[in-house]
Coordinates of C-alpha atoms and ligand atoms in Angstrom, one line a residue:
M87 CA 0.0 0.0 0.0
N88 CA 1.2 3.5 -0.8
T89 CA 1.8 5.3 2.5
T90 CA 3.1 8.6 1.1
P91 CA 0.5 11.2 0.1
I92 CA 1.0 12.7 -3.3
I93 CA -0.5 15.9 -2.2
E94 CA -1.8 17.4 1.0
N95 CA -4.4 15.0 2.5
R96 CA -7.7 16.8 2.7
I97 CA -11.2 15.5 3.5
W98 CA -14.5 17.3 2.6
Q99 CA -16.9 15.5 4.9
P100 CA -15.0 13.7 7.6
A101 CA -18.2 13.1 9.6
F102 CA -19.2 10.6 6.9
E103 CA -15.9 9.7 5.2
C104 CA -14.1 8.8 8.4
L105 CA -16.9 7.2 10.4
P106 CA -15.7 4.3 12.7
R107 CA -16.6 1.1 10.8
P108 CA -19.3 -0.2 13.2
Q109 CA -21.1 3.2 13.0
L110 CA -20.8 3.2 9.2
L111 CA -22.3 -0.3 9.0
A112 CA -25.1 0.7 11.3
L113 CA -25.8 3.8 9.2
Q114 CA -25.7 1.7 6.0
A115 CA -28.2 -0.8 7.5
E116 CA -30.5 2.0 8.7
R117 CA -30.4 3.7 5.3
L118 CA -30.9 0.4 3.5
R119 CA -34.0 -0.2 5.4
A120 CA -35.3 3.2 4.5
A121 CA -34.3 2.7 0.9
V122 CA -36.3 -0.5 0.7
A123 CA -39.4 1.2 2.2
H124 CA -39.0 4.0 -0.3
A125 CA -38.4 1.7 -3.3
A126 CA -41.8 0.0 -2.5
K127 CA -43.3 3.2 -4.1
V128 CA -42.0 1.9 -7.4
P129 CA -44.5 -0.7 -8.8
F130 CA -41.6 -2.8 -10.2
Y131 CA -40.2 -3.3 -6.7
K132 CA -43.6 -3.4 -4.9
A133 CA -44.5 -6.4 -7.1
Q134 CA -41.2 -8.2 -6.4
F135 CA -41.4 -7.4 -2.6
D136 CA -44.9 -8.9 -2.5
R137 CA -43.9 -12.0 -4.5
L138 CA -40.8 -12.6 -2.3
G139 CA -42.5 -11.5 0.9
I140 CA -39.9 -8.7 1.6
T141 CA -40.6 -6.0 4.1
P142 CA -38.3 -3.2 5.3
E143 CA -38.4 -4.6 8.9
Q144 CA -36.5 -7.6 7.7
I145 CA -33.5 -5.5 6.8
K146 CA -31.5 -5.6 10.0
S147 CA -27.9 -5.5 8.6
V148 CA -26.2 -4.7 5.4
D149 CA -26.0 -8.5 4.6
D150 CA -29.7 -8.5 4.2
V151 CA -29.2 -6.7 0.9
R152 CA -28.9 -10.2 -0.5
R153 CA -32.6 -10.8 0.1
L154 CA -33.4 -8.1 -2.4
P155 CA -33.9 -8.5 -6.2
F156 CA -31.2 -7.4 -8.6
T157 CA -32.0 -4.6 -11.1
V158 CA -30.5 -4.6 -14.7
K159 CA -30.5 -2.1 -17.5
A160 CA -33.2 -4.0 -19.3
D161 CA -35.6 -3.4 -16.3
L162 CA -35.0 0.4 -16.7
R163 CA -35.6 0.1 -20.4
S164 CA -38.8 -1.9 -20.0
H165 CA -40.1 0.8 -17.7
Y166 CA -39.2 3.6 -20.1
P167 CA -39.2 6.5 -19.6
L168 CA -39.8 7.0 -15.8
G169 CA -41.2 3.8 -14.4
F170 CA -38.7 3.9 -11.5
L171 CA -39.8 7.4 -10.4
A172 CA -40.6 7.3 -6.7
V173 CA -41.7 10.9 -6.2
P174 CA -44.4 13.1 -8.0
R175 CA -43.0 14.8 -11.1
S176 CA -43.5 18.1 -9.4
E177 CA -40.7 17.2 -7.0
V178 CA -38.2 16.4 -9.7
A179 CA -35.5 19.1 -9.9
R180 CA -33.4 17.6 -12.7
Y181 CA -33.4 14.9 -15.4
Q182 CA -30.1 13.5 -16.8
G183 CA -29.5 10.4 -18.9
T184 CA -27.2 8.0 -20.5
S185 CA -27.2 7.4 -24.2
G186 CA -28.2 3.9 -25.1
T187 CA -27.6 1.7 -28.1
T188 CA -31.4 1.6 -28.6
G189 CA -31.3 5.3 -29.6
K190 CA -33.4 6.4 -26.6
P191 CA -31.6 7.5 -23.4
T192 CA -32.1 5.9 -20.0
W193 CA -33.6 8.8 -18.1
V194 CA -32.7 9.4 -14.5
A195 CA -34.3 11.9 -12.1
Y196 CA -33.1 13.9 -9.1
T197 CA -35.0 15.8 -6.4
K198 CA -33.6 19.0 -5.1
S199 CA -32.1 17.1 -2.2
D200 CA -30.6 14.5 -4.6
V201 CA -28.9 17.3 -6.5
N202 CA -27.7 18.8 -3.3
N203 CA -26.3 15.5 -2.0
W204 CA -24.7 14.7 -5.4
S205 CA -22.8 18.0 -5.2
D206 CA -21.2 17.0 -1.9
L207 CA -20.3 13.6 -3.2
C208 CA -18.5 15.2 -6.1
A209 CA -16.9 17.7 -3.8
R210 CA -15.5 14.8 -1.8
F211 CA -13.4 13.3 -4.5
L212 CA -12.5 16.7 -6.1
V213 CA -11.1 18.0 -2.8
S214 CA -9.2 14.7 -2.1
G215 CA -7.6 15.1 -5.5
G216 CA -6.3 18.6 -5.0
L217 CA -9.3 21.0 -5.7
R218 CA -9.1 24.2 -3.6
P219 CA -11.6 27.2 -3.5
D220 CA -9.0 29.5 -5.2
H221 CA -8.7 27.2 -8.2
T222 CA -10.1 27.7 -11.7
V223 CA -11.4 24.6 -13.4
Q224 CA -11.9 23.9 -17.0
I225 CA -14.8 21.4 -17.5
S226 CA -14.3 19.7 -20.9
F227 CA -17.0 17.1 -20.3
G228 CA -20.1 17.5 -22.4
F229 CA -22.9 19.5 -20.7
G230 CA -26.2 17.9 -21.4
L231 CA -27.8 14.6 -20.4
F232 CA -24.4 13.1 -19.7
T233 CA -24.0 13.3 -15.9
G234 CA -20.3 14.3 -16.2
G235 CA -20.7 18.0 -17.0
F236 CA -23.4 19.1 -14.6
G237 CA -22.4 16.6 -11.9
L238 CA -18.9 18.0 -11.7
H239 CA -20.1 21.5 -12.2
Y240 CA -22.1 21.5 -9.0
G241 CA -19.4 19.7 -7.0
I242 CA -16.9 22.4 -8.0
E243 CA -19.4 25.1 -7.1
R244 CA -19.9 23.5 -3.7
V245 CA -16.1 23.7 -3.0
G246 CA -16.2 27.3 -4.1
A247 CA -13.7 27.2 -7.0
A248 CA -14.3 29.1 -10.3
I249 CA -15.8 27.1 -13.2
I250 CA -15.2 27.4 -16.9
P251 CA -18.0 25.3 -18.4
L252 CA -16.3 24.9 -21.8
S253 CA -17.9 21.5 -22.6
S254 CA -16.1 19.0 -25.0
G255 CA -15.0 19.5 -28.5
N256 CA -12.8 22.0 -30.5
S257 CA -9.4 21.3 -29.2
E258 CA -8.0 24.6 -30.5
R259 CA -10.5 26.4 -28.3
Q260 CA -9.7 24.2 -25.4
L261 CA -6.1 25.0 -25.7
M262 CA -6.8 28.7 -26.1
C263 CA -8.8 28.6 -22.9
M264 CA -6.0 26.8 -21.1
Q265 CA -3.5 29.5 -22.2
D266 CA -5.6 32.6 -21.8
M267 CA -7.7 31.7 -18.7
R268 CA -4.9 29.6 -17.0
P269 CA -7.1 27.0 -15.2
E270 CA -5.2 24.8 -12.8
I271 CA -7.6 21.9 -13.1
L272 CA -8.9 20.0 -16.1
I273 CA -11.9 17.7 -16.1
C274 CA -12.7 15.4 -19.0
T275 CA -12.4 11.7 -20.1
P276 CA -8.9 10.3 -20.2
S277 CA -9.3 9.8 -24.0
Y278 CA -10.1 13.5 -24.5
A279 CA -7.1 14.4 -22.4
L280 CA -5.0 12.3 -24.8
K281 CA -6.4 14.3 -27.7
L282 CA -5.7 17.6 -26.0
M283 CA -2.2 16.4 -25.1
D284 CA -1.6 15.7 -28.8
T285 CA -2.7 19.2 -29.7
I286 CA -0.5 20.7 -27.0
L287 CA 2.6 18.6 -27.9
H288 CA 2.2 19.0 -31.7
E289 CA 1.7 22.8 -31.5
G290 CA 4.9 23.1 -29.5
V291 CA 3.1 24.9 -26.7
A292 CA 5.4 26.0 -24.0
R293 CA 4.6 24.3 -20.7
D294 CA 4.7 27.6 -18.8
S295 CA 2.0 29.0 -21.1
I296 CA -0.5 26.7 -19.4
A297 CA -1.1 26.5 -15.6
L298 CA -2.5 23.0 -15.3
E299 CA -1.7 21.1 -12.1
H300 CA -4.3 18.4 -11.8
A301 CA -6.8 16.6 -13.9
H302 CA -9.8 14.5 -12.8
F303 CA -10.7 11.8 -15.2
G304 CA -13.7 9.5 -15.3
G305 CA -16.5 8.2 -17.5
E306 CA -14.5 5.4 -19.2
P307 CA -11.8 2.8 -18.4
W308 CA -8.1 3.8 -18.5
T309 CA -5.0 2.1 -17.2
E310 CA -2.2 3.0 -14.8
D311 CA 0.2 3.0 -17.7
M312 CA -2.0 5.5 -19.5
R313 CA -1.9 7.7 -16.3
T314 CA 1.9 7.7 -16.5
R315 CA 1.8 8.7 -20.1
I316 CA -0.5 11.6 -19.5
E317 CA 1.2 12.7 -16.3
T318 CA 4.6 12.7 -18.0
G319 CA 3.3 14.3 -21.2
L320 CA 1.5 17.2 -19.6
G321 CA 3.5 17.4 -16.3
I322 CA 0.3 17.2 -14.2
R323 CA -1.3 14.8 -11.7
C324 CA -4.3 12.8 -12.8
W325 CA -7.0 11.4 -10.6
N326 CA -9.5 8.7 -11.2
N327 CA -13.2 9.0 -10.3
Y328 CA -16.1 6.6 -11.0
G329 CA -19.8 6.6 -11.2
L330 CA -22.8 5.8 -13.5
A331 CA -26.0 7.6 -14.3
E332 CA -28.3 4.8 -13.1
V333 CA -27.1 5.2 -9.5
Q334 CA -26.3 8.9 -9.6
G335 CA -23.5 9.8 -12.0
P336 CA -19.9 10.8 -10.9
G337 CA -19.2 10.9 -7.2
V338 CA -19.7 7.2 -6.4
S339 CA -16.0 6.8 -5.7
G340 CA -12.7 8.6 -6.3
E341 CA -9.0 8.6 -5.3
C342 CA -7.5 10.3 -2.3
A343 CA -4.1 11.9 -1.8
F344 CA -2.5 8.4 -1.4
R345 CA -4.0 7.0 -4.7
N346 CA -4.5 3.6 -3.2
G347 CA -7.6 2.8 -5.3
M348 CA -10.9 4.7 -5.3
H349 CA -12.7 5.4 -2.0
I350 CA -16.3 4.3 -2.2
Q351 CA -18.8 6.8 -0.7
E352 CA -20.1 4.0 1.5
D353 CA -22.4 6.0 3.6
Q354 CA -24.4 6.5 0.4
F355 CA -23.7 3.4 -1.8
L356 CA -23.7 -0.2 -0.7
F357 CA -21.3 -2.3 -2.9
E358 CA -21.3 -6.0 -3.6
V359 CA -19.0 -7.9 -5.9
V360 CA -20.6 -10.9 -7.6
N361 CA -19.8 -13.6 -10.1
P362 CA -21.7 -12.3 -13.2
E363 CA -22.8 -15.8 -14.1
T364 CA -23.9 -17.3 -10.8
L365 CA -24.6 -13.9 -9.1
E366 CA -23.0 -15.3 -5.9
P367 CA -20.6 -13.0 -4.0
V368 CA -17.0 -13.6 -4.9
P369 CA -14.4 -14.1 -2.1
E370 CA -13.2 -10.8 -0.6
G371 CA -10.6 -9.1 -2.8
E372 CA -11.5 -11.1 -5.9
K373 CA -12.7 -9.5 -9.1
G374 CA -16.3 -9.7 -10.2
E375 CA -19.2 -7.5 -11.3
L376 CA -19.9 -4.5 -9.1
V377 CA -23.4 -4.3 -7.9
I378 CA -24.5 -1.0 -6.3
T379 CA -27.4 0.0 -4.1
P380 CA -27.7 3.7 -3.7
L381 CA -28.9 4.3 -0.1
C382 CA -30.2 7.9 -0.2
R383 CA -31.8 8.5 -3.6
E384 CA -35.2 10.0 -3.5
A385 CA -36.4 10.5 -7.1
F386 CA -35.0 7.4 -8.7
P387 CA -34.3 4.5 -6.3
V388 CA -32.6 1.4 -7.7
L389 CA -31.7 -1.7 -5.7
R390 CA -28.8 -3.9 -6.4
Y391 CA -28.0 -2.4 -9.7
R392 CA -25.8 -4.7 -11.9
T393 CA -23.3 -2.3 -13.3
R394 CA -21.6 -4.7 -15.7
D395 CA -18.3 -3.2 -14.6
I396 CA -15.6 -5.6 -13.5
G397 CA -13.4 -4.7 -10.6
Y398 CA -12.5 -5.7 -7.1
L399 CA -12.5 -4.2 -3.6
Y400 CA -9.2 -3.8 -1.7
S401 CA -8.8 -6.1 1.2
D402 CA -5.5 -4.6 2.5
G403 CA -6.9 -2.8 5.5
F404 CA -7.5 0.9 5.7
C405 CA -5.9 3.8 3.8
P406 CA -3.5 6.1 5.7
C407 CA -5.7 9.1 4.6
G408 CA -8.0 8.5 7.5
R409 CA -11.1 7.5 5.6
T410 CA -12.7 4.3 6.9
T411 CA -14.3 3.5 3.6
R412 CA -13.4 0.6 1.4
R413 CA -11.6 1.2 -1.8
M414 CA -12.3 -0.2 -5.3
S415 CA -9.9 -1.0 -8.1
R416 CA -9.9 0.7 -11.4
I417 CA -12.6 -0.7 -13.7
L418 CA -10.9 -3.6 -15.4
G419 CA -13.5 -3.9 -18.1
R420 CA -17.2 -4.5 -18.6
T421 CA -19.0 -7.8 -18.9
D422 CA -20.3 -6.5 -22.2
D423 CA -16.9 -5.3 -23.6
M424 CA -15.1 -8.5 -22.7
L425 CA -13.9 -10.1 -25.9
I426 CA -13.9 -13.8 -26.2
I427 CA -11.1 -14.6 -28.6
R428 CA -10.8 -18.3 -29.6
G429 CA -12.3 -19.1 -26.2
V430 CA -10.0 -16.8 -24.2
N431 CA -11.5 -13.9 -22.3
V432 CA -9.7 -10.6 -22.9
F433 CA -10.5 -7.1 -21.8
P434 CA -9.4 -4.2 -24.0
S435 CA -7.6 -2.7 -20.9
Q436 CA -5.2 -5.7 -20.9
I437 CA -4.2 -4.9 -24.5
E438 CA -3.8 -1.2 -23.5
T439 CA -1.5 -2.2 -20.6
A440 CA 0.7 -4.2 -23.0
L441 CA 0.9 -1.4 -25.5
M442 CA 1.7 1.4 -23.0
R443 CA 4.7 -0.4 -21.8
I444 CA 6.4 0.0 -25.1
E445 CA 8.1 3.3 -25.5
A446 CA 7.8 3.6 -29.3
V447 CA 4.0 3.3 -29.0
A448 CA 1.8 6.4 -28.9
P449 CA -1.3 6.3 -26.7
H450 CA -3.6 5.8 -29.6
Y451 CA -4.8 2.4 -30.8
M452 CA -7.8 0.5 -32.3
I453 CA -8.6 -3.1 -31.7
E454 CA -10.3 -4.8 -34.7
V455 CA -11.8 -8.3 -34.2
S456 CA -13.1 -10.4 -37.1
R457 CA -13.8 -14.0 -38.0
P458 CA -12.6 -14.3 -41.6
G459 CA -12.9 -18.1 -41.6
A460 CA -13.6 -20.4 -38.7
M461 CA -11.2 -18.6 -36.3
D462 CA -11.3 -15.3 -34.5
E463 CA -8.6 -12.8 -35.6
V464 CA -7.5 -9.7 -33.8
T465 CA -5.6 -6.9 -35.4
V466 CA -4.4 -4.1 -33.2
H467 CA -3.8 -0.9 -35.1
I468 CA -1.2 1.2 -33.2
E469 CA 0.2 4.7 -33.7
I470 CA 3.9 5.1 -33.4
Q471 CA 5.4 8.0 -31.5
P472 CA 6.3 10.9 -33.8
G473 CA 10.0 10.6 -34.6
M474 CA 10.0 6.8 -34.0
F475 CA 8.3 6.0 -37.4
S476 CA 11.1 4.7 -39.7
D477 CA 11.6 3.7 -43.3
S478 CA 13.8 0.8 -42.1
M479 CA 11.8 -2.4 -42.3
R480 CA 14.1 -3.9 -39.7
E481 CA 13.4 -1.3 -37.1
M482 CA 9.6 -1.4 -37.7
Q483 CA 9.7 -5.2 -37.4
T484 CA 11.6 -5.0 -34.1
I485 CA 8.9 -2.7 -32.7
R486 CA 6.1 -5.0 -34.1
D487 CA 7.7 -8.1 -32.5
S488 CA 8.0 -6.4 -29.1
I489 CA 4.4 -5.4 -29.2
T490 CA 3.2 -8.9 -30.3
S491 CA 5.1 -10.5 -27.5
A492 CA 3.9 -7.9 -24.9
I493 CA 0.3 -8.6 -25.9
Q494 CA 0.9 -12.4 -25.9
S495 CA 2.5 -12.3 -22.4
I496 CA -0.5 -10.4 -20.9
T497 CA -3.4 -11.9 -22.8
G498 CA -1.9 -15.3 -23.8
L499 CA -3.0 -14.6 -27.4
H500 CA -1.3 -13.9 -30.7
M501 CA -2.7 -10.8 -32.3
H502 CA -1.7 -9.1 -35.5
V503 CA -0.1 -5.8 -35.1
N504 CA -0.5 -3.0 -37.7
L505 CA 1.8 0.0 -37.1
V506 CA 0.5 3.3 -38.4
G507 CA 1.9 6.8 -38.6
P508 CA 1.3 9.6 -36.1
N509 CA -2.2 11.2 -36.2
T510 CA -3.9 8.6 -38.3
L511 CA -6.3 6.9 -35.8
E512 CA -9.5 8.4 -34.6
R513 CA -9.5 10.7 -31.5
F514 CA -12.3 11.0 -29.1
E515 CA -13.9 14.0 -27.3
G516 CA -16.1 12.0 -24.9
K517 CA -16.0 8.3 -24.2
S518 CA -13.7 6.4 -26.6
R519 CA -14.7 3.5 -28.9
R520 CA -11.5 1.6 -29.5
V521 CA -12.9 -1.8 -30.3
K522 CA -14.5 -2.8 -33.7
D523 CA -15.9 -6.3 -33.5
S524 CA -17.3 -7.3 -36.9
R525 CA -18.1 -10.8 -35.7
K526 CA -21.3 -9.5 -34.2
L527 CA -22.5 -8.6 -37.6
V528 CA -22.1 -12.2 -38.7
D529 CA -23.7 -13.9 -35.6
Ligands
DLL295 O1 -19.8 8.1 -17.1 C1 -20.6 9.0 -15.0 C2 -19.3 9.7 -14.8 C3 -19.1 10.9 -15.5 C4 -18.3 9.2 -14.0 C5 -17.9 11.5 -15.3 C6 -17.1 9.8 -13.8 C7 -16.9 11.0 -14.5 P1 -22.5 6.8 -17.6 O2 -22.5 7.6 -18.8 O3 -23.8 6.3 -17.1 O4 -22.0 7.7 -16.4 O5 -21.5 5.7 -17.8 C8 -21.2 4.8 -16.7 O6 -18.9 4.5 -17.5 O7 -20.6 1.9 -15.8 C9 -18.3 2.5 -16.4 O8 -18.4 1.5 -17.4 C10 -17.8 3.8 -17.1 N1 -17.0 4.6 -16.1 C11 -17.3 5.6 -15.5 N2 -16.3 6.1 -14.7 C12 -15.2 5.2 -14.9 C13 -13.9 5.1 -14.5 C14 -20.7 8.2 -16.3 N3 -13.3 6.0 -13.7 C15 -20.1 3.8 -17.1 N4 -13.2 4.1 -14.9 C16 -19.7 3.0 -16.0 C17 -13.7 3.2 -15.8 C18 -15.7 4.2 -15.8 N5 -14.9 3.2 -16.2

C-alpha cells in the first residue's frame, strides 16, 4: 500500500468519510431499510417485494441486501421513460440520462435534495484530488444529459472554485482557454485528455503558457500506464473517479491523496461484488461484477443495480488518509466489452496495458476483431510516436515483434499488429470507442 501522500491530505466531509466502521455499518443498515421502504413506491419493486415476501423490517444488517432482487439495465428500459420514479414529477429538480444503443436515453431523475447531495459527493473526490476554492477549473465534459458535465459543475461550485464550463470539442478552443484563462484543473475523459495532449505537444506549446496542475478523469476505463503517459506528457497529476448515471453519475467513488484505489462513498452506496454468471458473492478481494445499491436517492431509487463493470475491492486494510471507507480498483473492463477470442477472455484494458509499456507506441490504438474463416482474428492498429516512425523495415519489425510479445504475455493470445503513422487513428472527445468487432454482424 502507498503510504506517502502525493498531495496534501484533505477530507471534505470527515463526519461521513471517516466514520468508525461499526457506526458506518449501522448507518448503512438504517439507510438500506429506508431505501427498501422508499423503493416500494415503485411498482416494479412493490410487485417483487410482494412476491418474495420482503418487508423493510426484515432489513437488519447490510448483509440483508442479499434478500433483495437485482436490477438490470433492461428493467429500466422496459419501464421507459420514468417507471422507476418514486416521487411526483412536481418534486423532480433535474433529469439526466445516459445514451443507449437503442437510440433512446435511459432517463434518471433527481429531487432538489438528490442534487444537493450529489454536489457534496463530487466535492468529496475533487477535494481529495487537490481542488481548492482558489482554483479555476476547465470542464471539458459535455454539458447535457451526460452526468459528467453538470455533476462535476455543482461539485466544484460546492467547493467554491471558479468554473469554466467549456464543454467538450474543439481542441484549439480548449487550448486557447488553457493558455488565456490559465485554469489549474482540467476535467474530462482520459481519452479526451490524450487528444488535448496531442494538440499541446504538436503545437509546441510552452509548458509555462498553461497553468494545469491536476486533472480529474472518469467516465471510461483507463489504465495505470495511461496515467503515467498523460502525467509525463502534460506534467500534471491525474486522478480517477467513478460513477454511473443509473445510481447517480460521478461521485460514487474517487481517489484520495494516497492514490490507493478509489474510496467508495459507502455512507451512500452499498457495494457488492458478484460472479456475473452465478450472481453469488466472490471471495473478498477477488474481481467480479460490481453491484451497487444507492442508499439515499429520493427520485430514482434502484436496488442492487448490476453495473456490468468488473473490478475488485481492496482487502489490505484501511488507507492512511483516515477515511474508513473501502476502496475499489480501477474498472478492469465491462462484462459487455469483454472479448472472447478463440475461447480466451480478454479485456481491452489488458491490451492497453501491454501497449503502453512499449516506449515507441503512442497512446492511440484501435482493436479490430473479425472472423474471416472459422477462427477469430484480432488486429491491433497502433500509432507510433512521432519521430519513431522509420523507413527501415528492420526497425519497424523489431517494434512490431516487441508489441506482439507484450500482448501475448499479458493476454496469452497472438494478435496481428499494424503500425500506423502519427495522427492517423480516430481521436475522441467523450468516451472512446476503441474496439471494432465485426463478428457481431455475422452472428
Ligand atoms: O460516465 C458517470 C461519470 C461521469 C463518471 C464523469 C465519472 C466522471 P454513464 O454515462 O452512465 O456515467 O457511464 C457509466 O462509465 O458503468 C463505467 O463502465 C464507465 N466509467 C465511469 N467512470 C469510470 C472510471 C458516467 N473512472 C459507465 N473508470 C460505468 C472506468 C468508468 N470506467
